[in-house]
Short mmCIF file of C-alpha atoms in Angstrom, two decimals:
data_model
loop_
_atom_site.label_atom_id
_atom_site.label_comp_id
_atom_site.label_asym_id
_atom_site.label_seq_id
_atom_site.Cartn_x
_atom_site.Cartn_y
_atom_site.Cartn_z
CA MET O 1 20.62 63.50 0.21
CA LYS O 2 21.48 61.76 3.90
CA GLY O 3 25.07 60.17 5.04
CA SER O 4 23.35 57.74 6.36
CA ASP O 5 20.67 56.61 4.14
CA VAL O 6 23.85 56.43 1.59
CA LEU O 7 25.34 54.05 3.86
CA TYR O 8 22.55 51.84 4.47
CA LEU O 9 21.96 51.30 0.42
CA SER O 10 25.09 50.65 -0.33
CA CYS O 11 25.14 48.24 1.73
CA ALA O 12 21.92 46.85 0.76
CA LEU O 13 21.99 47.42 -2.47
CA LEU O 14 25.58 46.63 -3.66
CA PHE O 15 27.65 45.22 -0.75
CA VAL O 16 24.69 42.04 0.64
CA PRO O 17 24.29 41.54 -3.35
CA VAL O 18 27.91 40.75 -4.14
CA LEU O 19 28.99 39.46 -1.16
CA ILE O 20 25.21 37.08 -2.18
CA GLY O 21 26.99 37.11 -5.76
CA SER O 22 30.04 35.63 -4.65
CA PHE O 23 28.53 32.18 -4.71
CA TRP O 24 28.11 32.51 -8.05
CA VAL O 25 31.36 33.57 -8.59
CA HIS O 26 32.43 30.55 -6.91
CA LEU O 27 30.42 28.32 -9.07
CA LEU O 28 31.17 29.67 -12.13
CA GLN O 29 34.80 29.72 -10.85
CA LEU O 30 35.66 32.77 -12.76
CA GLU O 31 38.28 35.36 -13.38
CA GLY O 32 39.15 38.66 -13.06
CA THR O 33 38.56 41.26 -10.52
CA VAL O 34 36.53 43.12 -12.05
CA ASN O 35 34.99 40.37 -14.21
CA ARG O 36 34.04 38.92 -10.58
CA PHE O 37 32.73 41.80 -8.68
CA LEU O 38 30.61 42.89 -12.12
CA HIS O 39 28.85 39.27 -11.57
CA ALA O 40 29.13 39.56 -8.58
CA TRP O 41 26.86 42.21 -8.34
CA VAL O 42 24.95 41.78 -10.94
CA LEU O 43 23.84 37.94 -10.09
CA GLY O 44 23.08 38.70 -6.25
CA PHE O 45 21.07 41.52 -7.17
CA THR O 46 18.81 38.58 -9.17
CA THR O 47 18.99 36.35 -6.12
CA MET O 48 17.66 38.65 -4.16
CA LEU O 49 15.28 39.17 -6.41
CA ALA O 50 14.14 35.96 -6.46
CA VAL O 51 14.10 35.32 -2.69
CA ALA O 52 12.20 38.10 -2.06
CA GLN O 53 9.82 37.25 -5.11
CA LEU O 54 9.29 33.12 -2.61
CA LEU O 55 9.11 35.26 -0.20
CA LEU O 56 6.98 38.27 -0.56
CA VAL O 57 4.01 36.33 -2.20
CA PRO O 58 2.92 33.74 0.22
CA MET O 59 3.26 36.63 2.32
CA VAL O 60 0.27 38.49 1.04
CA ALA O 61 -1.40 35.47 0.30
CA LEU O 62 -1.43 34.75 3.57
CA GLN O 63 -1.34 38.42 4.93
CA ARG O 64 1.08 38.76 7.00
CA THR O 65 2.42 42.37 7.93
CA LEU O 66 5.51 43.93 6.65
CA TYR O 67 7.29 44.01 10.16
CA GLU O 68 6.86 40.21 9.49
CA ALA O 69 8.07 40.20 5.98
CA VAL O 70 11.58 42.10 6.54
CA MET O 71 12.22 40.06 9.21
CA LEU O 72 12.35 36.73 7.38
CA TRP O 73 14.30 39.18 4.45
CA LYS O 74 16.30 39.55 7.04
CA ILE O 75 17.19 36.44 8.32
CA LEU O 76 17.48 34.72 4.55
CA LEU O 77 20.01 37.31 3.07
CA GLU O 78 22.21 36.82 6.59
CA VAL O 79 22.12 33.45 5.88
CA LEU O 80 22.88 32.94 1.91
CA SER O 81 25.21 36.05 2.95
CA VAL O 82 27.18 33.39 5.38
CA ILE O 83 27.05 30.71 2.89
CA SER O 84 28.86 32.86 -0.34
CA LEU O 85 31.25 34.09 2.04
CA ILE O 86 32.58 30.87 3.73
CA LEU O 87 32.76 29.05 -0.13
CA PHE O 88 34.02 32.04 -1.08
CA CYS O 89 37.14 32.21 1.06
CA GLY O 90 37.27 28.61 0.91
CA ARG O 91 37.73 29.11 -2.74
CA GLU O 92 40.82 31.33 -2.38
CA ILE O 93 42.47 29.96 -0.03
CA GLN O 94 42.69 26.85 -1.61
CA LYS O 95 44.06 28.79 -4.73
CA SER O 96 46.62 30.81 -2.59
CA GLY O 97 49.95 30.47 -4.15
CA LYS O 98 48.37 28.18 -6.98
CA ARG O 99 47.50 31.47 -9.51
CA ASP O 100 49.75 33.05 -10.81
CA ASP O 101 48.02 35.08 -14.09
CA ARG O 102 50.92 38.00 -14.91
CA GLY O 103 51.06 37.77 -18.39
CA LYS O 104 47.34 37.17 -18.80
CA ARG O 105 46.00 40.74 -18.53
CA GLN O 106 45.61 42.77 -21.05
CA LYS O 107 47.67 45.78 -21.00
CA MET O 108 45.96 48.95 -21.11
CA THR O 109 46.90 51.52 -23.81
CA ALA O 110 46.65 55.20 -23.18
CA TRP O 111 43.42 54.75 -25.32
CA THR O 112 41.76 52.48 -23.50
CA ALA O 113 42.02 54.33 -20.77
CA VAL O 114 40.29 57.51 -22.18
CA ILE O 115 37.73 55.50 -23.63
CA GLY O 116 37.72 53.63 -20.07
CA ILE O 117 37.29 57.21 -18.51
CA ALA O 118 35.07 58.92 -21.31
CA ALA O 119 32.35 55.79 -20.95
CA ALA O 120 31.95 56.24 -16.78
CA VAL O 121 31.65 59.87 -16.33
CA LEU O 122 28.83 59.28 -18.85
CA ILE O 123 27.63 56.91 -16.89
CA LEU O 124 28.20 58.70 -14.25
CA LEU O 125 25.90 61.53 -15.16
CA GLN O 126 23.23 59.18 -15.91
CA ALA O 127 23.03 57.80 -12.94
CA TYR O 128 23.53 60.92 -11.04
CA ILE O 129 21.32 63.73 -12.24
CA PRO O 130 17.70 61.42 -13.17
CA ALA O 131 18.12 60.64 -8.87
CA ARG O 132 19.17 64.21 -8.90
CA TYR O 133 16.67 65.78 -10.76
CA GLN O 134 14.02 64.04 -11.87
CA HIS O 135 11.20 63.44 -9.95
CA SER O 136 8.13 62.71 -11.58
CA ASP O 137 6.37 60.18 -14.00
CA ASP O 138 2.59 59.88 -14.61
CA ASP O 139 2.36 55.69 -13.62
CA ASP O 140 3.71 56.25 -10.11
CA ALA O 141 0.93 57.45 -7.49
CA ARG O 142 0.04 53.88 -6.92
CA PHE O 143 2.89 52.23 -7.08
CA ILE O 144 4.29 54.89 -4.00
CA ALA O 145 0.52 55.08 -2.77
CA GLU O 146 0.81 50.87 -2.13
CA GLU O 147 4.73 51.39 -0.23
CA VAL O 148 3.92 54.32 2.06
CA SER O 149 0.65 52.34 2.96
CA ALA O 150 2.78 48.98 3.75
CA VAL O 151 5.73 51.25 5.92
CA VAL O 152 3.28 53.15 7.62
CA HIS O 153 0.30 50.62 8.63
CA GLY O 154 2.47 47.89 8.07
CA SER O 155 -0.69 45.72 6.33
CA MET O 156 0.72 44.96 2.20
CA TYR O 157 -1.39 45.53 -0.15
CA ARG O 158 -5.07 45.41 1.94
CA GLU O 159 -5.63 49.58 1.56
CA ASP O 160 -7.24 50.68 -1.37
CA THR O 161 -4.62 53.79 -2.50
CA ILE O 162 -6.98 56.64 -3.47
CA THR O 163 -9.78 55.86 -1.14
CA ALA O 164 -7.70 54.40 2.25
CA ASP O 165 -10.43 51.82 2.48
CA PHE O 166 -9.61 48.22 3.22
CA MET O 167 -9.52 45.70 1.13
CA TYR O 168 -8.28 42.64 -0.17
CA TRP O 169 -5.04 42.02 -1.85
CA ASP O 170 -7.06 39.99 -5.26
CA THR O 171 -8.63 43.07 -5.74
CA GLY O 172 -9.54 44.90 -9.22
CA GLU O 173 -5.46 46.31 -10.15
CA VAL O 174 -4.38 45.36 -6.53
CA ARG O 175 -4.22 41.47 -7.96
CA LYS O 176 -1.53 41.24 -10.14
CA ASP O 177 0.36 43.81 -7.60
CA LEU O 178 0.48 39.45 -5.11
CA THR O 179 2.00 37.96 -8.22
CA SER O 180 4.72 40.94 -8.85
CA PRO O 181 5.33 42.82 -5.43
CA TRP O 182 7.87 44.34 -6.46
CA THR O 183 6.44 47.65 -4.31
CA MET O 184 6.78 45.69 -1.58
CA PHE O 185 10.27 44.86 -2.41
CA VAL O 186 11.54 48.29 -2.45
CA ALA O 187 9.15 48.91 1.38
CA MET O 188 10.84 46.34 2.93
CA MET O 189 14.40 48.61 2.43
CA ALA O 190 12.70 51.90 2.94
CA TYR O 191 10.92 50.34 5.92
CA ASP O 192 14.58 48.56 7.12
CA GLY O 193 16.30 51.46 6.37
CA GLY O 194 14.20 54.77 7.96
CA ILE O 195 13.79 56.30 4.77
CA ALA O 196 10.29 57.82 3.06
CA PRO O 197 9.46 54.94 0.34
CA ALA O 198 9.03 58.54 -2.05
CA VAL O 199 13.08 59.24 -1.30
CA LEU O 200 14.03 55.76 -1.84
CA SER O 201 12.75 55.49 -5.23
CA HIS O 202 13.17 58.93 -6.58
CA ALA O 203 16.32 59.77 -5.17
CA TYR O 204 18.49 57.09 -3.85
CA LEU O 205 17.10 53.77 -7.13
CA PRO O 206 17.82 55.29 -10.17
CA PHE O 207 21.71 55.57 -9.15
CA PHE O 208 22.19 52.31 -7.26
CA LEU O 209 19.74 51.37 -10.27
CA ILE O 210 21.21 52.75 -13.61
CA LEU O 211 24.97 52.11 -12.28
CA LEU O 212 23.54 47.62 -11.94
CA CYS O 213 22.15 48.31 -15.49
CA TYR O 214 25.64 49.42 -16.59
CA ALA O 215 26.97 46.70 -14.52
CA LEU O 216 24.81 44.36 -16.43
CA TYR O 217 26.09 45.69 -20.00
CA THR O 218 29.57 45.25 -19.31
CA LEU O 219 29.66 41.86 -18.61
CA ILE O 220 27.41 42.02 -22.00
CA GLY O 221 29.71 44.10 -24.11
CA GLN O 222 33.00 41.75 -22.39
CA LYS O 223 31.34 38.65 -24.31
CA LEU O 224 30.34 40.29 -27.37
CA PHE O 225 34.07 41.47 -27.66
CA ASP O 226 35.49 38.37 -26.45
CA GLY O 227 37.50 40.76 -23.25
CA ASP O 228 38.29 43.73 -24.75
CA TRP O 229 38.34 46.85 -22.95
CA GLU O 230 38.61 49.31 -25.70
CA LYS O 231 35.96 47.05 -27.55
CA THR O 232 33.55 47.40 -24.23
CA GLY O 233 34.35 50.76 -23.80
CA VAL O 234 32.72 51.97 -27.54
CA PHE O 235 30.33 50.01 -26.58
CA LEU O 236 29.50 51.85 -22.89
CA ILE O 237 29.83 54.69 -24.85
CA LEU O 238 27.48 54.13 -28.09
CA LEU O 239 25.10 52.59 -24.65
CA SER O 240 24.17 55.74 -23.22
CA VAL O 241 24.39 58.61 -25.75
CA ILE O 242 21.12 56.27 -27.37
CA HIS O 243 20.21 56.18 -24.18
CA LEU O 244 20.20 60.08 -23.64
CA TRP O 245 18.89 60.68 -27.20
CA GLY O 246 16.45 58.46 -26.93
CA TYR O 247 13.47 59.50 -24.79
CA THR O 248 10.62 59.55 -27.99
CA SER O 249 8.27 58.26 -25.98
CA THR O 250 7.54 57.00 -22.45
CA HIS O 251 8.12 53.50 -23.44
CA THR O 252 11.32 53.78 -24.46
CA LEU O 253 14.01 51.98 -23.11
CA ALA O 254 15.45 54.62 -22.58
CA SER O 255 12.81 56.56 -20.66
CA MET O 256 12.66 53.16 -18.75
CA ILE O 257 16.32 53.31 -17.70
CA LEU O 258 16.59 57.42 -17.03
CA LEU O 259 13.36 58.56 -15.81
CA ARG O 260 11.67 55.71 -14.04
CA ILE O 261 14.10 52.82 -13.73
CA TRP O 262 12.46 52.89 -9.77
CA GLN O 263 9.36 50.51 -11.05
CA GLY O 264 9.37 47.51 -11.63
CA LYS O 265 8.65 47.15 -15.02
CA ALA O 266 11.07 49.58 -15.84
CA VAL O 267 14.33 47.41 -13.97
CA CYS O 268 12.44 44.92 -16.22
CA ALA O 269 13.26 46.29 -19.21
CA GLY O 270 16.17 47.52 -18.72
CA PHE O 271 18.22 44.79 -16.65
CA MET O 272 16.06 41.90 -16.93
CA ILE O 273 15.71 40.64 -20.11
CA PRO O 274 19.49 41.94 -21.18
CA LEU O 275 20.21 39.61 -18.40
CA PHE O 276 18.35 36.81 -19.99
CA PHE O 277 20.38 37.89 -23.25
CA TYR O 278 23.48 37.65 -21.65
CA LEU O 279 22.68 34.15 -20.28
CA PHE O 280 21.57 32.91 -23.73
CA TYR O 281 25.25 34.19 -24.73
CA ARG O 282 26.86 32.19 -22.11
CA VAL O 283 25.38 28.77 -23.49
CA MET O 284 25.14 29.37 -27.10
CA ARG O 285 27.59 27.39 -27.43
CA PRO O 286 28.15 23.45 -27.96
CA ASP O 287 30.29 22.82 -25.46
CA TYR O 288 29.05 25.74 -22.76
CA GLU O 289 29.19 25.18 -18.55
CA LYS O 290 26.03 23.59 -17.19
CA ARG O 291 27.08 25.45 -14.32
CA TRP O 292 24.87 28.67 -16.40
CA LEU O 293 21.33 26.97 -15.97
CA PRO O 294 20.58 26.78 -12.29
CA LEU O 295 20.41 31.21 -13.21
CA PHE O 296 18.28 30.78 -15.97
CA TYR O 297 15.56 29.86 -12.90
CA VAL O 298 16.68 32.33 -10.56
CA ALA O 299 16.30 35.21 -13.35
CA ALA O 300 13.08 33.66 -14.45
CA VAL O 301 11.86 34.32 -10.16
CA GLY O 302 13.13 37.14 -9.81
CA ALA O 303 11.91 38.62 -13.24
CA CYS O 304 8.16 37.62 -11.93
CA LEU O 305 8.96 39.83 -8.64
CA LEU O 306 9.34 43.08 -11.14
CA SER O 307 6.33 43.33 -13.52
CA GLY O 308 3.14 41.35 -15.16
CA VAL O 309 5.63 41.95 -17.94
CA GLY O 310 8.59 39.94 -16.00
CA ILE O 311 6.55 36.82 -16.41
CA ILE O 312 4.91 36.95 -19.91
CA THR O 313 8.47 37.98 -21.98
CA THR O 314 10.54 35.55 -19.81
CA PRO O 315 8.44 32.70 -20.90
CA ILE O 316 8.44 33.97 -24.49
CA LEU O 317 12.07 34.81 -24.49
CA LEU O 318 12.79 30.99 -22.88
CA GLY O 319 10.77 29.54 -25.24
CA ILE O 320 12.06 30.68 -28.49
CA TYR O 321 15.63 30.41 -27.78
CA GLY O 322 14.94 27.13 -25.90
CA PHE O 323 13.70 26.41 -30.16
CA VAL O 324 16.52 28.15 -31.90
CA ASP O 325 19.01 26.64 -29.91
CA PHE O 326 17.87 22.96 -30.45
CA CYS O 327 17.18 23.29 -34.08
CA CYS O 328 20.80 24.45 -34.05
CA HIS O 329 22.93 21.88 -30.91
CA ARG O 330 19.57 18.95 -30.86
CA ASP O 331 20.22 18.86 -27.10
CA TRP O 332 16.75 17.99 -26.02
CA LYS O 333 18.09 17.79 -22.23
CA LYS O 334 19.59 20.85 -22.56
CA THR O 335 16.67 22.34 -24.61
CA LEU O 336 14.53 20.72 -21.44
CA MET O 337 16.30 22.77 -19.19
CA ILE O 338 15.47 25.92 -20.66
CA PHE O 339 11.88 25.39 -21.61
CA LEU O 340 10.91 24.00 -17.34
CA ALA O 341 13.01 27.94 -15.88
CA ALA O 342 9.40 29.23 -17.62
CA VAL O 343 7.04 27.14 -15.06
CA PRO O 344 7.34 29.71 -12.59
CA CYS O 345 6.50 32.45 -14.87
CA GLY O 346 3.35 30.26 -16.08
CA MET O 347 2.50 29.40 -12.19
CA TYR O 348 1.85 33.28 -11.23
CA LEU O 349 0.86 33.92 -14.58
CA LEU O 350 -2.02 31.18 -13.89
CA TYR O 351 -2.68 32.16 -10.68
CA TYR O 352 -3.45 35.31 -12.11
CA LEU O 353 -5.88 34.65 -13.85
CA ARG O 354 -7.87 31.92 -12.80
#
């Protein structure tokens, strides 16, 4: 691994998402250093996926080049980062000298520290080993070929990945890639960072994406166990063991996360679907905070970027939860807002099926 590549990807997949996600931290008025960092990372990355989807689909349809997409992508990220930074700094200045959370922090016991260290070791091993040693997957060639073609030729979905002949983006299997251009998202990072797409996908993305998934699982554990770090640590250890021993086929969640996380459908399974459940947890109470509802729309658009799985599964999740929530609380306005979040998925699905 090159130090320059690691530095670039640390900025692209950690620093920038956290910076963008600070907007949501400000909007949701979250407290706690670790809690705010994890939310900023998870929600910032989700926002990046949504922005990439809104950018790449029309650019592919208009037959624009990858180089133009990268330039617009960087401009959009810079604008979002500056807005988030201004709002975040303004909130911190306003709250300076007014916050005193002494006595509110959970005391760190020796047992909690041991559990936390064990969970951290297991998670880091799961992130490092696939990135360092596992570089194969039978469903991988077309995705890498699309990324390499985009980086080398600058075109997006215009060359046949088998024959290299000119083709239209709405031909054959590539047709569905228009509505879920995850490979172009990876190609943008590869081109901007000067990294070979295969190296980026196999050696670097697994490390960052697996850690990102566990950051989300940590938030889920904190929500399930009411902020108890000891129980959250046990929860993460249990998940780690399940993932390590869950390779019974290429379609289990364990194989998606540890063996093929660089693919969009794996990110959808390991990150986006759990994110929707986390958002459901956040709004399932009658006294929920309405600030969380916009994230349903952001996550729905981001899910479309990843795979057709995201386009199809997201409306199902939103529909089932919206129905259950309405049966429990009879809040038709809230249910309508949840149902409307599925509209972007429906639009992309209709375009694909036309």
